[in-house]
Amino acid sequence: PGEQFVPDPSKKTLVILGTGWGSVALLKNLDTENYNVVVVSPRNYFLFTPLLPSCTTGLIEHRSIMEPVRAILRHKKGAANYYEAEATNVDTERKVITVVDNSEVRGATNTTEIPYDMLVVGVGAENATFGIPGVREHSCFLKEIGDAQRIRKKIMDCVETAALRGQSEEEMNRLMHMVVVGGGPTGVEFAGELQDFFEEDIKKLVPGISPRFKVTLIEALPNVLPSFSKQLIDYTENTLREEKIDIMTKTMVKNVTNNTVEAEISKPDGTKERVEIPYGLLVWATGNAVRPIVKDMMARIPAQKDSRRGLAVNEYLVVQGARDVWAIGDCAVAGYAPTAQVASQEGSFLARLFNNMAKTESLESRIHDLSSKMNLKAGNSADDAHEIELLEKQLRRIKDVKPFRYSHQGSLAYIGSEKAVADVSWWNGNLATGGSMTYLFWRSAYLSMCFSSRNRVLVILDWLKSKAFGRDISRE
Ligand code: FAD
Ligand code: NAD
């Protein structure tokens, strides 16, 4: 009762979890007429994560990199249904998922079950904290729009609070100290954006306290951006130092309090030194951890018992040990890095696979009908035999789906002061480049990857607006 979506009983129900890079690439390329498509995600929009670090300083406004999932579904030929809810359980035996809607307007949580014939898990990952005390309570993550908004507010809160008269030097220095933990691409890009914000806007608008502004990037390994080539790592570290970003490598954060980070530095002589670093803003960017729903599935499927970082899948992205369940993106372990590039190629692969499966079924049923007709000796059996032959040929071609293979297009990262680094495939070889030209390449590459023309126009306008008038530093 009250249900708006009535599944067509002649079609299989395909449930897709998530509206991130993987699930949206699947939706974009899927022929939705073949299935009863149901999308479930607590986030009713797709988020273009590569430009999220730019939202933390207001260089780009957050809505410019969001695309409503309903706008995506509206353009599909076959109707697809969307539920704004979080999947909390997958019962692979009964083939049902449990979803929870905890919308504020309801005032109470609503739990319901959705049956599936086929399920795609594309729920991404959550932020890793490694159980380090104080991280969840005191730091900001950088994964969702809400995180970027929180950071944007907090930067200005630190600046305005530090500018208030009658405080100790120590307190002003603490407030103006922005600490970033994790020297992966997220941490490096954010540190670069933050330093730009300071150089281009804060310094001019709040000159009194500007000498105290400092960004520190803390990384446990011997260098930042470990997945890039040695040449680009050196270039990045030199550029960050030129920008006056303090890089602390071989430094492992062990504990976080409301205004200090406690870390252990590994010295060249093999000894360790414990340091206490006061901070005003702390951004935690130490990578991915498995979401509870995925952990739960891994614990319940015996074939997943050796998997640690997500759902182990085969070369067709089928979850090992589960029937009719596929996994894509950051929640799947297929042997690739957890990136948007991988997730979107996996989503597009599944769309091709599902489109083929639907075609196969329709061809098989046509062949079955023609064979029955021939057995009953009705109609022209020579024509039917010829058609069956053609259909079988077509079927063999369609059934021959090659396994998923990731094609790496290269890695790009913004490192501040209008410079970027790129490790890209170039004429069958590799090109490692950094600098201002790479920055223009970075901008045009990300612009072309934006989800829609609307996003593209909004991002360009934001860039122009910030260039002409500076970033908007009002704190709301
Ligand atoms: P996501 O995109 O994270 O989407 C997961 C979806 O699942 C979301 O819609 C979420 O709301 C939903 N969900 C969560 N829990 C549930 C649940 N229980 N039930 C239903 N739905 C659920 N990669 C690159 O290749 N290039 C880059 O430049 C780049 N830049 C990045 C910058 C930042 C700041 C960050 C954080 C990441 C960046 N990445 C980049 C990595 C990239 O964003 C991820 O690898 C990618 O988002 C993974 O896609 P996904 O579909 O697996 O998950
Ligand atoms: P990451 O896993 O790439 O890096 C996290 C870093 O944090 C690691 O270098 C790790 O050594 C460090 N770390 C962990 N614990 C620490 C501690 N206690 N103290 C100090 N350092 C610690 O994480 P990320 O940067 O968030 O990236 C996640 C994924 O998203 C990666 O696959 C990345 O390639 C992708 N991504 C790509 C881009 C891009 O291509 N421009 C941008 C952002 C993210």
XYZ file of C-alpha atoms and ligand atoms in Angstrom:
573
model
C 0.000 0.000 0.000
C 1.190 3.461 -0.855
C 3.985 2.007 -2.966
C 4.612 4.064 -6.108
C 6.955 1.663 -7.827
C 5.342 -1.509 -9.161
C 7.953 -3.910 -10.536
C 7.223 -5.513 -13.900
C 6.954 -9.259 -13.112
C 8.418 -10.186 -16.516
C 11.706 -8.440 -15.664
C 14.377 -9.134 -13.065
C 14.807 -6.619 -10.237
C 18.281 -5.103 -10.209
C 19.108 -3.281 -6.973
C 22.060 -0.881 -7.032
C 23.536 0.366 -3.749
C 25.222 3.783 -3.784
C 25.310 6.880 -5.998
C 29.081 7.273 -6.242
C 31.527 6.819 -9.100
C 30.891 3.102 -9.586
C 27.081 3.019 -9.346
C 26.579 6.160 -11.421
C 28.823 4.869 -14.247
C 26.718 1.691 -14.196
C 23.460 3.679 -14.312
C 24.718 5.942 -17.064
C 25.500 3.021 -19.374
C 22.764 0.577 -18.368
C 19.771 -0.053 -20.591
C 17.225 0.364 -17.795
C 14.408 -0.976 -19.963
C 15.670 -4.520 -19.396
C 15.327 -4.573 -15.607
C 13.294 -3.219 -12.699
C 16.074 -0.897 -11.529
C 16.070 0.221 -7.892
C 18.796 2.564 -6.632
C 19.329 2.878 -2.867
C 21.660 5.461 -1.375
C 21.582 7.854 1.587
C 23.013 10.544 -0.732
C 20.602 11.718 -3.439
C 23.393 13.097 -5.611
C 26.598 12.127 -7.338
C 29.699 13.909 -6.024
C 32.644 14.757 -8.265
C 35.304 14.037 -5.604
C 38.408 15.239 -7.548
C 37.345 18.860 -7.008
C 36.243 18.428 -3.387
C 39.521 19.838 -1.956
C 38.752 23.116 -3.819
C 35.425 23.394 -1.949
C 37.185 23.579 1.436
C 38.416 27.090 0.677
C 35.447 28.297 -1.366
C 37.410 28.324 -4.630
C 34.591 26.154 -5.938
C 31.098 26.231 -4.436
C 29.950 22.782 -3.338
C 26.795 22.619 -5.467
C 28.901 23.001 -8.618
C 30.264 19.467 -8.170
C 27.004 17.753 -7.193
C 24.555 16.171 -9.629
C 21.129 15.045 -8.343
C 20.541 11.341 -8.942
C 16.961 12.080 -10.024
C 18.295 14.265 -12.837
C 20.486 11.343 -13.919
C 17.569 8.886 -13.838
C 15.224 11.250 -15.695
C 17.284 10.811 -18.871
C 17.054 7.022 -18.847
C 14.753 5.333 -21.381
C 13.344 2.836 -18.898
C 12.048 4.051 -15.534
C 14.361 3.505 -12.578
C 13.374 3.945 -8.986
C 15.403 5.745 -6.314
C 15.106 5.432 -2.515
C 16.994 7.824 -0.235
C 17.943 5.331 2.453
C 20.910 3.399 3.775
C 21.226 -0.334 3.218
C 22.039 -1.924 6.562
C 21.885 -5.609 5.743
C 22.184 -7.923 2.748
C 20.654 -11.391 3.084
C 22.257 -13.288 0.207
C 20.236 -16.468 0.990
C 16.759 -14.856 0.881
C 17.947 -12.284 -1.694
C 16.617 -9.265 0.192
C 18.274 -6.132 1.508
C 17.221 -4.181 4.581
C 17.153 -0.412 4.211
C 16.803 2.280 6.851
C 15.518 5.788 6.297
C 16.371 8.109 9.174
C 15.142 11.330 7.655
C 14.598 14.148 10.161
C 11.101 14.924 8.805
C 9.870 11.513 9.895
C 11.189 11.909 13.419
C 11.802 8.166 13.692
C 13.695 5.643 11.641
C 11.833 3.529 9.116
C 13.131 0.077 8.226
C 11.981 -1.872 5.215
C 13.074 -4.805 3.032
C 13.665 -4.796 -0.718
C 13.890 -8.097 -2.622
C 16.363 -8.426 -5.493
C 17.168 -10.819 -8.311
C 20.500 -9.128 -8.936
C 22.412 -6.846 -6.548
C 25.290 -4.428 -7.138
C 27.159 -3.203 -4.060
C 28.784 0.185 -4.742
C 28.785 1.700 -1.251
C 32.380 2.986 -1.315
C 34.495 3.136 1.834
C 34.643 5.130 5.035
C 37.524 7.085 6.561
C 40.328 5.085 8.143
C 41.303 6.130 11.669
C 43.210 2.950 12.636
C 41.539 3.247 16.040
C 43.801 6.184 16.933
C 42.241 7.857 19.992
C 40.629 11.279 19.479
C 40.566 11.252 15.656
C 36.781 10.926 15.241
C 36.032 13.470 17.974
C 38.487 16.209 17.043
C 39.419 16.094 13.361
C 37.693 16.870 10.080
C 37.656 14.259 7.314
C 37.573 15.142 3.618
C 35.257 12.741 1.835
C 31.792 14.255 1.589
C 30.311 17.696 0.893
C 29.532 18.157 4.621
C 33.225 17.600 5.428
C 34.318 20.330 2.985
C 31.743 22.758 4.426
C 32.893 22.003 7.977
C 36.540 22.651 7.026
C 35.648 25.912 5.235
C 33.864 27.199 8.332
C 36.591 26.044 10.676
C 39.419 27.705 8.736
C 37.690 31.073 9.081
C 36.737 30.351 12.690
C 40.431 29.807 13.480
C 41.435 32.995 11.620
C 38.737 35.203 13.211
C 39.353 33.783 16.681
C 43.117 34.284 16.348
C 42.490 37.898 15.270
C 40.692 38.720 18.524
C 42.719 40.934 20.839
C 44.019 39.987 24.280
C 45.289 36.475 23.598
C 48.628 34.848 24.268
C 51.132 34.429 21.430
C 50.977 30.709 21.995
C 47.214 30.583 21.534
C 47.290 32.720 18.373
C 49.985 30.447 16.905
C 47.969 27.365 17.781
C 44.817 28.699 16.123
C 46.683 29.602 12.956
C 48.339 26.195 12.705
C 46.529 23.954 10.177
C 47.626 20.322 10.422
C 46.947 17.739 7.717
C 47.547 14.069 8.544
C 48.170 11.742 5.565
C 50.434 12.596 2.635
C 48.380 10.722 0.021
C 46.742 12.684 -2.824
C 43.866 13.906 -0.581
C 46.218 15.377 2.044
C 48.594 16.916 -0.525
C 45.814 18.488 -2.606
C 44.116 19.908 0.483
C 47.388 21.328 1.870
C 48.047 22.994 -1.513
C 44.540 24.497 -1.697
C 44.826 25.764 1.879
C 48.158 27.479 1.275
C 46.716 29.083 -1.906
C 43.769 30.383 0.123
C 46.167 31.940 2.582
C 48.436 33.512 -0.075
C 45.639 34.789 -2.302
C 42.990 35.919 0.190
C 43.560 35.550 3.937
C 46.892 37.394 3.835
C 45.248 40.431 2.186
C 42.059 40.441 4.214
C 43.474 39.683 7.678
C 47.052 40.987 7.415
C 47.594 41.453 11.173
C 47.872 37.776 12.009
C 49.049 36.427 8.675
C 52.704 35.769 9.697
C 51.401 33.140 12.110
C 49.580 31.103 9.444
C 51.234 27.710 8.954
C 50.284 24.471 7.210
C 51.944 21.204 8.325
C 51.577 17.956 6.413
C 52.304 14.816 8.447
C 53.062 11.504 6.724
C 54.065 8.185 8.322
C 56.061 6.961 5.294
C 59.424 8.426 4.127
C 57.702 10.528 1.430
C 54.400 11.999 0.312
C 52.370 10.743 -2.703
C 53.813 7.202 -2.461
C 51.892 6.035 -5.555
C 53.617 8.563 -7.857
C 57.045 8.205 -9.499
C 60.188 9.206 -7.586
C 60.766 12.226 -9.834
C 57.263 13.598 -9.120
C 57.551 12.884 -5.399
C 60.730 15.016 -5.284
C 59.081 17.731 -7.385
C 56.014 17.741 -5.118
C 58.017 17.895 -1.892
C 60.203 20.720 -3.232
C 57.155 22.665 -4.430
C 55.354 22.227 -1.108
C 58.457 23.448 0.749
C 58.705 26.476 -1.572
C 55.086 27.216 -0.731
C 56.210 27.176 2.953
C 54.237 24.062 3.800
C 56.024 22.173 6.556
C 56.371 18.480 5.598
C 56.961 15.997 8.412
C 57.642 12.551 6.927
C 58.399 9.357 8.876
C 56.045 10.797 11.473
C 53.209 8.646 12.742
C 50.315 10.266 14.589
C 49.470 8.213 17.689
C 46.976 10.292 19.600
C 44.762 13.353 19.073
C 43.388 15.714 21.726
C 41.110 18.725 21.235
C 44.076 20.993 20.496
C 47.168 18.833 20.000
C 48.398 15.987 17.846
C 50.824 13.550 19.431
C 53.177 11.932 16.940
C 56.226 9.698 16.839
C 59.110 10.709 14.572
C 61.459 7.964 13.316
C 64.970 9.451 13.359
C 67.761 8.504 10.892
C 69.693 6.771 13.736
C 66.726 4.445 14.332
C 65.531 6.127 17.534
C 62.038 7.531 17.956
C 61.038 10.916 19.286
C 57.597 11.756 20.646
C 56.332 15.259 19.784
C 53.233 17.247 20.679
C 51.941 19.554 17.956
C 49.314 22.200 18.806
C 46.734 22.825 16.062
C 43.711 25.018 15.276
C 42.372 22.907 12.412
C 43.129 19.207 11.967
C 42.265 17.430 8.725
C 42.555 13.652 8.748
C 43.245 12.073 5.347
C 44.762 8.643 5.958
C 42.790 6.670 3.374
C 39.968 4.149 3.371
C 38.383 1.669 5.769
C 35.670 -0.949 5.105
C 32.054 0.133 5.723
C 30.049 -1.833 8.356
C 27.574 -3.275 5.796
C 30.488 -4.637 3.745
C 32.262 -5.942 6.863
C 29.080 -7.733 7.813
C 28.743 -9.361 4.363
C 32.408 -10.418 4.496
C 31.878 -12.019 7.896
C 28.827 -13.962 6.737
C 30.068 -15.271 3.376
C 32.580 -18.095 4.054
C 34.455 -17.480 0.749
C 35.266 -13.918 1.970
C 37.034 -14.982 5.161
C 40.544 -14.156 3.871
C 39.568 -10.796 2.414
C 40.502 -7.744 4.494
C 40.039 -4.568 2.472
C 36.581 -5.244 0.980
C 34.479 -7.756 -0.942
C 36.722 -10.086 -2.976
C 35.354 -10.283 -6.530
C 36.228 -12.430 -9.556
C 37.197 -11.075 -12.986
C 33.511 -10.449 -13.779
C 33.181 -8.483 -10.501
C 30.949 -11.184 -8.986
C 31.285 -11.292 -5.195
C 33.079 -14.548 -4.372
C 30.790 -16.988 -2.594
C 27.516 -15.094 -3.240
C 24.868 -15.723 -5.890
C 23.815 -12.820 -8.174
C 25.798 -10.196 -6.235
C 28.414 -7.935 -7.830
C 30.653 -5.325 -6.166
C 32.361 -2.266 -7.678
C 34.552 0.629 -6.580
C 36.174 1.213 -3.213
C 34.186 -1.585 -1.491
C 35.421 -4.236 -3.936
C 38.810 -5.941 -3.990
C 39.642 -6.624 -7.627
C 43.373 -5.926 -7.458
C 43.250 -2.209 -8.293
C 43.702 1.029 -6.313
C 40.591 2.583 -4.741
C 40.157 5.391 -7.265
C 37.327 7.049 -9.194
C 38.906 5.854 -12.434
C 38.735 2.211 -11.376
C 35.214 2.535 -9.909
C 33.793 4.155 -13.041
C 35.400 1.619 -15.405
C 34.007 -1.188 -13.234
C 30.532 0.396 -13.312
C 30.633 0.751 -17.115
C 31.810 -2.872 -17.433
C 28.847 -4.120 -15.373
C 26.441 -2.068 -17.510
C 27.795 -3.802 -20.652
C 27.587 -7.172 -18.903
C 23.978 -6.626 -17.798
C 22.933 -5.252 -21.209
C 24.428 -8.404 -22.743
C 22.753 -10.691 -20.227
C 19.363 -9.189 -21.080
C 20.021 -9.590 -24.812
C 21.135 -13.198 -24.232
C 17.925 -13.980 -22.375
C 15.749 -12.485 -25.088
C 17.661 -14.371 -27.818
C 17.435 -17.621 -25.869
C 13.722 -17.246 -25.406
C 13.244 -16.479 -29.143
C 15.296 -19.591 -30.029
C 13.206 -21.617 -27.593
C 9.945 -20.365 -29.194
C 11.149 -21.122 -32.728
C 12.334 -24.616 -31.722
C 8.956 -25.404 -30.108
C 7.213 -24.187 -33.287
C 9.429 -26.442 -35.396
C 8.764 -29.418 -33.118
C 5.013 -28.840 -33.582
C 5.650 -28.629 -37.320
C 3.825 -25.286 -37.530
C 4.964 -22.624 -40.020
C 7.883 -22.768 -42.451
C 10.525 -24.883 -40.711
C 13.292 -24.047 -43.239
C 12.940 -20.321 -42.472
C 12.788 -21.019 -38.733
C 15.895 -23.202 -38.866
C 17.733 -20.449 -40.701
C 16.634 -17.843 -38.144
C 17.686 -20.126 -35.264
C 21.105 -20.506 -36.857
C 21.501 -16.738 -37.127
C 20.285 -16.176 -33.576
C 22.671 -18.798 -32.202
C 25.561 -17.137 -33.969
C 24.561 -13.804 -32.448
C 24.185 -15.460 -29.058
C 27.681 -16.975 -29.177
C 29.105 -13.543 -29.976
C 27.236 -11.830 -27.152
C 27.991 -14.573 -24.614
C 31.695 -14.193 -25.260
C 32.109 -11.333 -22.750
C 35.742 -10.685 -21.907
C 36.579 -10.318 -18.182
C 37.040 -6.861 -16.676
C 40.391 -5.252 -17.382
C 41.313 -1.872 -15.958
C 42.942 0.573 -18.332
C 44.986 3.132 -16.395
C 44.709 6.617 -17.875
C 47.236 8.139 -15.471
C 47.361 9.915 -12.114
C 46.949 13.638 -11.570
C 47.214 15.747 -8.442
C 47.086 19.474 -7.691
C 49.953 20.581 -5.407
C 49.208 24.298 -4.903
C 50.518 27.588 -6.388
C 48.941 26.733 -9.760
C 51.076 23.601 -10.187
C 50.067 19.994 -10.648
C 51.800 16.642 -11.120
C 50.820 14.016 -13.680
C 51.895 10.428 -14.306
C 50.154 9.668 -17.592
C 50.328 7.091 -20.374
C 51.690 8.730 -23.510
C 52.315 7.061 -26.875
C 52.683 3.572 -25.364
C 55.027 4.953 -22.728
C 54.777 6.944 -19.506
C 55.085 10.657 -19.030
C 55.838 12.124 -15.610
C 55.408 15.862 -15.567
C 54.893 18.669 -13.098
C 54.410 22.423 -13.188
C 52.157 25.154 -14.534
C 51.449 23.508 -17.916
C 50.481 20.342 -16.066
C 48.163 22.508 -13.992
C 46.353 23.668 -17.149
C 46.176 20.033 -18.234
C 44.827 19.104 -14.754
C 42.134 21.776 -15.006
C 41.039 20.799 -18.503
C 41.112 17.065 -17.697
C 38.914 17.506 -14.618
C 36.624 19.869 -16.456
C 36.082 17.335 -19.211
C 35.400 14.653 -16.592
C 32.682 16.681 -14.812
C 29.393 14.828 -14.785
C 27.239 17.264 -16.750
C 27.510 20.441 -18.806
C 25.778 22.203 -15.924
C 28.601 21.138 -13.553
C 31.214 22.179 -16.118
C 29.743 25.678 -16.535
C 29.370 26.159 -12.766
C 32.987 25.106 -12.107
C 34.309 27.504 -14.788
C 32.197 30.326 -13.339
C 33.488 29.578 -9.827
C 37.093 29.695 -11.058
C 36.459 33.012 -12.833
C 34.587 34.447 -9.860
C 37.378 33.571 -7.409
C 39.998 34.997 -9.769
C 38.093 38.284 -10.171
C 36.776 38.862 -6.646
C 38.769 36.485 -4.424
C 37.254 33.673 -2.369
C 34.249 34.442 -0.209
C 35.478 34.265 3.385
C 32.139 34.879 5.113
C 31.511 32.203 7.685
C 27.940 30.974 7.685
P 31.797 6.569 -3.618
O 32.007 7.471 -4.758
O 32.370 6.939 -2.293
O 30.234 6.349 -3.475
C 29.672 5.513 -2.489
C 28.177 5.728 -2.499
O 27.551 4.776 -1.641
C 27.751 7.100 -1.985
O 26.694 7.574 -2.758
C 27.290 6.798 -0.569
O 26.338 7.741 -0.110
C 26.652 5.437 -0.771
N 26.519 4.614 0.428
C 27.305 4.587 1.526
N 26.836 3.688 2.416
C 25.737 3.135 1.869
C 24.800 2.160 2.310
N 24.926 1.563 3.493
N 23.757 1.866 1.483
C 23.609 2.463 0.282
N 24.465 3.384 -0.179
C 25.512 3.710 0.603
N 40.009 9.261 -7.477
C 40.540 9.497 -8.697
O 40.638 8.558 -9.513
N 40.965 10.742 -9.069
C 40.868 11.801 -8.230
O 41.258 12.909 -8.570
C 40.301 11.588 -6.934
N 40.195 12.618 -6.065
C 39.656 12.389 -4.831
C 39.564 13.454 -3.943
C 39.036 13.260 -2.673
C 38.935 14.408 -1.721
C 38.578 11.960 -2.295
C 37.984 11.734 -0.927
C 38.683 10.898 -3.162
C 39.228 11.099 -4.441
N 39.358 10.055 -5.351
C 39.881 10.283 -6.594
C 38.926 8.699 -4.986
C 37.490 8.457 -5.485
O 36.630 9.488 -5.047
C 36.942 7.124 -4.984
O 37.819 6.090 -5.337
C 35.571 6.892 -5.581
O 34.659 7.819 -5.039
C 35.068 5.473 -5.328
O 33.823 5.325 -5.936
P 32.707 4.400 -5.288
O 31.557 4.410 -6.215
O 33.285 3.091 -4.904
O 32.342 5.112 -3.909
P 45.968 7.246 0.823
O 45.670 5.902 1.383
O 46.401 7.362 -0.561
O 47.054 7.974 1.729
C 46.965 8.017 3.120
C 48.333 8.318 3.703
O 48.197 8.476 5.115
C 49.331 7.193 3.468
O 50.436 7.697 2.753
C 49.689 6.725 4.877
O 51.053 6.358 5.012
C 49.369 7.946 5.734
N 49.045 7.604 7.139
C 48.249 6.606 7.583
N 48.189 6.630 8.938
C 48.958 7.653 9.363
C 49.274 8.186 10.639
N 48.787 7.664 11.765
N 50.105 9.254 10.714
C 50.603 9.805 9.580
N 50.319 9.352 8.336
C 49.512 8.297 8.216
O 44.637 8.107 1.118
P 43.973 9.297 0.284
O 44.954 10.338 -0.043
O 42.765 9.692 1.051
O 43.494 8.582 -1.039
C 42.518 7.532 -1.021
C 42.346 6.986 -2.435
O 41.766 7.989 -3.272
C 43.674 6.603 -3.083
O 43.485 5.462 -3.881
C 43.997 7.792 -3.956
O 44.758 7.443 -5.097
C 42.619 8.298 -4.355
N 42.701 9.759 -4.570
C 43.219 10.179 -5.752
C 43.373 11.539 -5.988
C 43.967 12.004 -7.277
O 44.173 11.190 -8.160
N 44.229 13.275 -7.453
C 43.003 12.463 -4.993
C 42.508 11.998 -3.792
C 42.358 10.635 -3.579
